[in-house]
Amino acid sequence: MSFNTFGRVLRFTTWGESHGPALGAVLDGCPPQIDLTEADIQPFLDARKPGTSRFTTQRREPDEVKILSGVFEGRTTGTPISLMIENTDQRSKDYSDVAKAYRPGHADYAYDAKYGFRDYRGGGRSSARETAARVAAGAVARKIISGVQIRGWVSAIGGDEIDEGNFDADQIGQNPFFCPDADAARRWEAMVDEARKAGSSLGAVVTCEATGVPAGWGAPIYAKLDADLAAAMMGINATKGVEIGDGFGAAALRGEQNADAMSPGASGPDFASNHAGGIAGGISTGQPVRVRVAFKPTSSILIPVPTITRDGEESEIITKGRHDPCVGIRGVPVVEAMMALVLADHFMLHRAQTGG
Amino acid sequence: MSFNTFGRVLRFTTWGESHGPALGAVLDGCPPQIDLTEADIQPFLDARKPGTSRFTTQRREPDEVKILSGVFEGRTTGTPISLMIENTDQRSKDYSDVAKAYRPGHADYAYDAKYGFRDYRGGGRSSARETAARVAAGAVARKIISGVQIRGWVSAIGGDEIDEGNFDADQIGQNPFFCPDADAARRWEAMVDEARKAGSSLGAVVTCEATGVPAGWGAPIYAKLDADLAAAMMGINATKGVEIGDGFGAAALRGEQNADAMSPGASGPDFASNHAGGIAGGISTGQPVRVRVAFKPTSSILIPVPTITRDGEESEIITKGRHDPCVGIRGVPVVEAMMALVLADHFMLHRAQTGG
Amino acid sequence: MSFNTFGRVLRFTTWGESHGPALGAVLDGCPPQIDLTEADIQPFLDARKPGTSRFTTQRREPDEVKILSGVFEGRTTGTPISLMIENTDQRSKDYSDVAKAYRPGHADYAYDAKYGFRDYRGGGRSSARETAARVAAGAVARKIISGVQIRGWVSAIGGDEIDEGNFDADQIGQNPFFCPDADAARRWEAMVDEARKAGSSLGAVVTCEATGVPAGWGAPIYAKLDADLAAAMMGINATKGVEIGDGFGAAALRGEQNADAMSPGASGPDFASNHAGGIAGGISTGQPVRVRVAFKPTSSILIPVPTITRDGEESEIITKGRHDPCVGIRGVPVVEAMMALVLADHFMLHRAQTGG
Amino acid sequence: MSFNTFGRVLRFTTWGESHGPALGAVLDGCPPQIDLTEADIQPFLDARKPGTSRFTTQRREPDEVKILSGVFEGRTTGTPISLMIENTDQRSKDYSDVAKAYRPGHADYAYDAKYGFRDYRGGGRSSARETAARVAAGAVARKIISGVQIRGWVSAIGGDEIDEGNFDADQIGQNPFFCPDADAARRWEAMVDEARKAGSSLGAVVTCEATGVPAGWGAPIYAKLDADLAAAMMGINATKGVEIGDGFGAAALRGEQNADAMSPGASGPDFASNHAGGIAGGISTGQPVRVRVAFKPTSSILIPVPTITRDGEESEIITKGRHDPCVGIRGVPVVEAMMALVLADHFMLHRAQTGG
């Protein structure tokens, strides 16, 4: 893996900045003869797209994907698939303050410390717009592992968790929060509105589950499925934590509580529980693969925060412009995409070593 | 990275099984002219070594490391450093039941599902003995980044957290739990004893902090320092969660609470807080890099758990033999080693791209 | 490295087919703060561009490069540089025969055997048009190692070698053959004309030399500078052989003939000869790095060759359309580009390990 | 790939110096359930072993391989296979002169220039003893692709080529030169004896052919089978040139001469010739894969050569000790091993992308 490439056998490289002419991904290693058109990708981009409700940034981007290579007569050829999304609604004037001072919580200072200067327009390379490229690549990955179903949702906003008893998958697409609990969605509407109007922001937790993953994907010791998922999720903008299965909850359990007892099943074992989140020893067990991801509150807020300028002077900054009041919401399609990409990569890696 | 290799520029490959003749690591890419002898490595192995108290497994392994290559006249030559640790206290007879049935929580079933068979002696490749090789490699990594101090500790056992107000770094080496809070250490002694006697086990949380990391290490987008740390930690045996800085706690904060305000400092900014755990946009900020890692309770317990045999028959298993009642405790030197390896790798990667 | 990515620390990924909408490269790992505009890249593309004389294919492509990312205010930012070249002169109708039967010497059959089908238009991914992306990336690489001068030339066509005694670097740009020997250029004009009119083609040898490479680039054992150059050159379309220094000639020498004797020099040793081509043990010695590359004759010829159809039927094929009568000629800028990319990568890799 | 690792999916890392306690390889990614014992590996090491005739170095090394991991009950487990060979006949006293002055043709100066110092005993890491580790790993690779036959031979020594008309595979094992032409073997005996007695050395060419490789292995554009073979071969000690198929000879042909005409065959096409050496567009065609490798004459000679000391003083050096008068001879098992490793890697890579 290089700086901007992810994956082992199925690899994708993303490029592009928030305010450049375009951004994109090159997906390399895709198996041949998979039906693929832009229409297979666009719905996932639409789910991530900004400007669809008042709970996301008001930047208007159609996020239309173009396939520039790797597909012939509607099928993948096995050669690299170049995916491009043009930027259309850049407003560079919004970002003049950012050129001078560092926004706390953003990568401004770190980029300057590393590279000596930075593309300050909209966060440049560190903008969450980069995740559109992941979502596009992830849509292709889903087709590689078409027997696997991947579904993500927001399970908490601002510390307010959904009630698992209210879980209704059909709800996820019916509110602007990807929320499976209709009651929680109502509460969150008020909460996010309040934060947005106050110029503040809220953190969130995204949960994602993949069903239909057969036992045997993943590999010891440094190609573990859970380790790759952890890297994939912790590399998404604004994430600060990753859990597999019970995660930190497991650290408070006793051994007999945490054991996922097995009994004979139709094909492989039936498990009495899934504390492990579908992974043991870095290898899938056939249970649903479940991951939870913590998103911090959006760092771009209208409330002034003390900071310093590029010249080291004391200052204060508020981040005007168009921002998500809760960046975790639009994280759902990104988490799903990364899950798809990791699983497709491991499907192929497993096939390389074992033939199957 | 391949299946058993970790790292980008500084790479190490580990090999070996719990009950084979030896295990080891090959560390490749180490800078030349670093003073290195076995004595630099041994203390870290001793800290991880089994059998040092009743709170760890009673397997007795001296874990003596031999340097087989890459060092000449006491200095690294820049060529691969082969580190070998011989196994001396294997007792294969302990593991006969495991050959027949799958231990819930262990990788037994997953390995069989992947490879069609497995080395069942002591967990084979999935045994935590593999982490000795990481600790040895990590000791070398520390020397590459000699300006960085890395310190880990256990911050919770069985859900019982330390009191940050009691934090005393000097305590860490003075109890068998790597615990910085003397009161907590006393409580844990009783807890772990109880679990051990009950044939059960407890989970734990390990916290690790690196100070002296300059701003600028890490790289967008898929070589982020936090993403690499997440992979490093989630690849340790028995880990189920990773947090950078406030982690899941950040998901419950508002933007203004989570912002690490900056003011002019002696060299770079002074930060009012470190919610971010020393990393922004995947790049170090100059603050301490802080990570928390969740360890599940040891899956090897004496309490019977329903399971199936290799032939798919209903069964029940208890795991006799010598096991850690709380595997998280000995996770401390491993977490530290992985932190050192990731940071040394990023030091070198940063130098490749920027010269500095 | 993945299927379509080259490099270790400085990595580039190319994408695109002969008759798709565009092709390109993503160059990742480029150091920051290097001045870069399209004007730095275009001259190298112009040197490789088709249609500039009757000795190259008559396809007309402006090969105008666009920088889509990684550059801000005229300087590289350290983030991936996306380079795109649009295809403008595709004529898909030329290639209908190729869809049905396999052209001997081309990758048609191999691609079908691998992927089950192929983009047959102009060779698809196996077209030498892909090398435009390398040339663009190579132009950036040159700027990374600005102290190194790289110069290539054609040293033989159809078995007719230049006379080293006639070597005049100024001649290289003054004939359509990148030929440093004015006499040879005259001979080749007649030869290539004859072959072109006969519907045949000729092979060629390209020599490339880099001066100003300091001693110490390259690394044992599987990152040797010469091994990486060999891979780089053997991956260019139509190449069948690579030599470093004396190459196969060295295999006919005795030890004392082949030794490059050293004497004290101003900075490092003075060498009495350069049989080694500037590399010993995979590491540069400070002498000019010299490589020779064999290009087979273009496989696209108007002379009929027996072949089989996709259905396995006996057939015969002639390759109409626009082709280079001697593809080695336009190989010169590609060989130079790959030399620049390998050297820049090793400059950075050396810096990673040794700081300098 | 890192400095000392080779391969894409099947990767091996070698370690060790000429005069250290041992050397070895870690082979990672090997498929599970392959029968493997030391006895499968030893014959290949014996073929490469020094001291078997007066035409190779008189260093006596049993080169006994030990399998330290990755094999259980006689079968590979899918986990890393650690192979170790102990050094037994080091004589460090032989190398005292080398510590002070640089041997022309050797890596002495380059290593010092890179790392600031070097293990000078027997060439340290740059010694051809490292190739024992490759041969061991290659023996395992052969078992992964058991349907492929790999056979190498010396095709020229000191410029004296075998007569293809005399080719008799059975001869290869019956003379100390791996020579398939009994007449040439007789001539070479005199030639190598003369060079040895004169304290000189001779270059050689090794040819290697793999039959039974199905069409479809290899991948565009930077994972081409021929490019990987070129890297593999050019990374062997003392190699200076690599050819696929006709190699440089193809550069002197016309298109119609170089075309490998096809006709319908039993399974896939029959080819009228194999100028291409079994590879088109970087992908195997089903024909024998053929490579030629140029080895320079051994740089260690008893004839004095002008050189400089570490302090930059004028000097002269002769290389006493035990050396091969023609290092290319013992290159045969190494070339075969690298061929096996590259092909096995591509077998697995192909399976990853296409299922097989």
PDB file of C-alpha atoms in Angstrom, chain A residues 187-296:
ATOM      1  CA  ARG A 187     -35.236  12.816  18.735  1.00  0.00           C
ATOM      2  CA  TRP A 188     -32.202  13.319  16.507  1.00  0.00           C
ATOM      3  CA  GLU A 189     -34.080  15.728  14.258  1.00  0.00           C
ATOM      4  CA  ALA A 190     -34.485  18.090  17.160  1.00  0.00           C
ATOM      5  CA  MET A 191     -30.948  17.538  18.387  1.00  0.00           C
ATOM      6  CA  VAL A 192     -29.248  18.108  15.074  1.00  0.00           C
ATOM      7  CA  ASP A 193     -31.440  21.130  14.343  1.00  0.00           C
ATOM      8  CA  GLU A 194     -30.458  22.625  17.676  1.00  0.00           C
ATOM      9  CA  ALA A 195     -26.756  22.031  17.059  1.00  0.00           C
ATOM     10  CA  ARG A 196     -26.945  23.380  13.519  1.00  0.00           C
ATOM     11  CA  LYS A 197     -28.700  26.562  14.635  1.00  0.00           C
ATOM     12  CA  ALA A 198     -26.199  26.999  17.470  1.00  0.00           C
ATOM     13  CA  GLY A 199     -23.358  26.773  14.951  1.00  0.00           C
ATOM     14  CA  SER A 200     -22.178  23.652  16.730  1.00  0.00           C
ATOM     15  CA  SER A 201     -21.952  20.005  15.687  1.00  0.00           C
ATOM     16  CA  LEU A 202     -22.505  16.492  17.036  1.00  0.00           C
ATOM     17  CA  GLY A 203     -20.621  13.222  16.993  1.00  0.00           C
ATOM     18  CA  ALA A 204     -22.144   9.942  15.940  1.00  0.00           C
ATOM     19  CA  VAL A 205     -21.637   6.203  15.893  1.00  0.00           C
ATOM     20  CA  VAL A 206     -22.143   4.182  12.725  1.00  0.00           C
ATOM     21  CA  THR A 207     -22.755   0.441  12.846  1.00  0.00           C
ATOM     22  CA  CYS A 208     -22.297  -1.748   9.787  1.00  0.00           C
ATOM     23  CA  GLU A 209     -23.043  -5.396   9.274  1.00  0.00           C
ATOM     24  CA  ALA A 210     -22.195  -7.770   6.455  1.00  0.00           C
ATOM     25  CA  THR A 211     -24.180 -10.973   6.139  1.00  0.00           C
ATOM     26  CA  GLY A 212     -23.437 -13.808   3.774  1.00  0.00           C
ATOM     27  CA  VAL A 213     -19.692 -13.764   4.399  1.00  0.00           C
ATOM     28  CA  PRO A 214     -18.553 -17.391   4.367  1.00  0.00           C
ATOM     29  CA  ALA A 215     -16.193 -18.749   7.000  1.00  0.00           C
ATOM     30  CA  GLY A 216     -12.534 -18.532   6.000  1.00  0.00           C
ATOM     31  CA  TRP A 217     -11.905 -14.989   4.749  1.00  0.00           C
ATOM     32  CA  GLY A 218      -9.042 -13.152   6.400  1.00  0.00           C
ATOM     33  CA  ALA A 219      -5.552 -14.347   7.157  1.00  0.00           C
ATOM     34  CA  PRO A 220      -3.001 -14.467   9.941  1.00  0.00           C
ATOM     35  CA  ILE A 221      -1.250 -12.431  11.292  1.00  0.00           C
ATOM     36  CA  TYR A 222      -0.942  -9.067   9.625  1.00  0.00           C
ATOM     37  CA  ALA A 223      -3.696  -9.558   7.079  1.00  0.00           C
ATOM     38  CA  LYS A 224      -6.410 -10.174   9.617  1.00  0.00           C
ATOM     39  CA  LEU A 225      -9.871  -9.275   8.451  1.00  0.00           C
ATOM     40  CA  ASP A 226     -10.536  -7.278  11.606  1.00  0.00           C
ATOM     41  CA  ALA A 227      -7.211  -5.464  11.399  1.00  0.00           C
ATOM     42  CA  ASP A 228      -7.912  -4.493   7.805  1.00  0.00           C
ATOM     43  CA  LEU A 229     -11.407  -3.341   8.749  1.00  0.00           C
ATOM     44  CA  ALA A 230      -9.922  -1.300  11.590  1.00  0.00           C
ATOM     45  CA  ALA A 231      -7.512   0.418   9.207  1.00  0.00           C
ATOM     46  CA  ALA A 232     -10.274   0.978   6.684  1.00  0.00           C
ATOM     47  CA  MET A 233     -12.584   2.594   9.194  1.00  0.00           C
ATOM     48  CA  MET A 234      -9.982   4.591  11.113  1.00  0.00           C
ATOM     49  CA  GLY A 235      -8.877   6.074   7.805  1.00  0.00           C
ATOM     50  CA  ILE A 236     -12.273   7.655   7.182  1.00  0.00           C
ATOM     51  CA  ASN A 237     -12.352  11.363   7.957  1.00  0.00           C
ATOM     52  CA  ALA A 238     -13.396  12.227  11.525  1.00  0.00           C
ATOM     53  CA  THR A 239     -13.323   8.682  12.899  1.00  0.00           C
ATOM     54  CA  LYS A 240     -11.729   8.085  16.293  1.00  0.00           C
ATOM     55  CA  GLY A 241     -12.724   4.551  17.257  1.00  0.00           C
ATOM     56  CA  VAL A 242     -13.463   1.146  15.812  1.00  0.00           C
ATOM     57  CA  GLU A 243     -15.006  -1.901  17.412  1.00  0.00           C
ATOM     58  CA  ILE A 244     -15.465  -5.425  16.092  1.00  0.00           C
ATOM     59  CA  GLY A 245     -18.458  -7.203  17.616  1.00  0.00           C
ATOM     60  CA  ASP A 246     -18.783  -6.210  21.259  1.00  0.00           C
ATOM     61  CA  GLY A 247     -15.619  -4.127  21.082  1.00  0.00           C
ATOM     62  CA  PHE A 248     -14.888  -2.303  24.329  1.00  0.00           C
ATOM     63  CA  GLY A 249     -17.922  -3.995  25.810  1.00  0.00           C
ATOM     64  CA  ALA A 250     -16.093  -7.314  25.576  1.00  0.00           C
ATOM     65  CA  ALA A 251     -13.364  -5.926  27.822  1.00  0.00           C
ATOM     66  CA  ALA A 252     -15.907  -5.851  30.647  1.00  0.00           C
ATOM     67  CA  LEU A 253     -17.107  -9.433  30.170  1.00  0.00           C
ATOM     68  CA  ARG A 254     -15.993 -12.728  31.663  1.00  0.00           C
ATOM     69  CA  GLY A 255     -14.803 -15.548  29.454  1.00  0.00           C
ATOM     70  CA  GLU A 256     -17.957 -17.603  29.749  1.00  0.00           C
ATOM     71  CA  GLN A 257     -20.102 -14.560  28.901  1.00  0.00           C
ATOM     72  CA  ASN A 258     -18.070 -13.704  25.857  1.00  0.00           C
ATOM     73  CA  ALA A 259     -17.890 -17.238  24.393  1.00  0.00           C
ATOM     74  CA  ASP A 260     -20.041 -17.696  21.297  1.00  0.00           C
ATOM     75  CA  ALA A 261     -21.191 -21.241  21.943  1.00  0.00           C
ATOM     76  CA  MET A 262     -21.571 -23.470  18.896  1.00  0.00           C
ATOM     77  CA  SER A 263     -24.002 -26.226  18.001  1.00  0.00           C
ATOM     78  CA  PRO A 264     -24.345 -28.297  14.849  1.00  0.00           C
ATOM     79  CA  GLY A 265     -25.997 -26.316  12.044  1.00  0.00           C
ATOM     80  CA  ALA A 266     -27.121 -26.907   8.509  1.00  0.00           C
ATOM     81  CA  SER A 267     -23.790 -25.835   7.028  1.00  0.00           C
ATOM     82  CA  GLY A 268     -21.137 -25.250   9.616  1.00  0.00           C
ATOM     83  CA  PRO A 269     -21.899 -24.396  13.217  1.00  0.00           C
ATOM     84  CA  ASP A 270     -24.850 -22.476  14.590  1.00  0.00           C
ATOM     85  CA  PHE A 271     -23.675 -19.848  17.029  1.00  0.00           C
ATOM     86  CA  ALA A 272     -25.637 -18.950  20.151  1.00  0.00           C
ATOM     87  CA  SER A 273     -24.388 -15.361  20.066  1.00  0.00           C
ATOM     88  CA  ASN A 274     -22.057 -13.097  18.093  1.00  0.00           C
ATOM     89  CA  HIS A 275     -19.908 -11.274  20.611  1.00  0.00           C
ATOM     90  CA  ALA A 276     -16.993 -11.775  18.246  1.00  0.00           C
ATOM     91  CA  GLY A 277     -18.616  -9.836  15.416  1.00  0.00           C
ATOM     92  CA  GLY A 278     -18.094 -12.684  13.000  1.00  0.00           C
ATOM     93  CA  ILE A 279     -14.298 -12.828  13.190  1.00  0.00           C
ATOM     94  CA  ALA A 280     -11.981 -15.132  15.166  1.00  0.00           C
ATOM     95  CA  GLY A 281      -8.214 -15.138  14.806  1.00  0.00           C
ATOM     96  CA  GLY A 282      -8.615 -12.578  12.036  1.00  0.00           C
ATOM     97  CA  ILE A 283     -10.696 -14.975   9.941  1.00  0.00           C
ATOM     98  CA  SER A 284     -14.435 -14.878   9.294  1.00  0.00           C
ATOM     99  CA  THR A 285     -16.542 -17.475  11.069  1.00  0.00           C
ATOM    100  CA  GLY A 286     -19.620 -17.336   8.863  1.00  0.00           C
ATOM    101  CA  GLN A 287     -21.527 -15.146  11.291  1.00  0.00           C
ATOM    102  CA  PRO A 288     -22.419 -11.553  10.348  1.00  0.00           C
ATOM    103  CA  VAL A 289     -19.346  -9.338  10.349  1.00  0.00           C
ATOM    104  CA  ARG A 290     -20.193  -6.382  12.535  1.00  0.00           C
ATOM    105  CA  VAL A 291     -18.231  -3.192  13.077  1.00  0.00           C
ATOM    106  CA  ARG A 292     -18.943   0.032  14.975  1.00  0.00           C
ATOM    107  CA  VAL A 293     -17.244   3.299  14.100  1.00  0.00           C
ATOM    108  CA  ALA A 294     -17.041   6.471  16.199  1.00  0.00           C
ATOM    109  CA  PHE A 295     -17.223   9.802  14.369  1.00  0.00           C
ATOM    110  CA  LYS A 296     -16.205  12.920  16.226  1.00  0.00           C
TER     111      LYS A 296
END
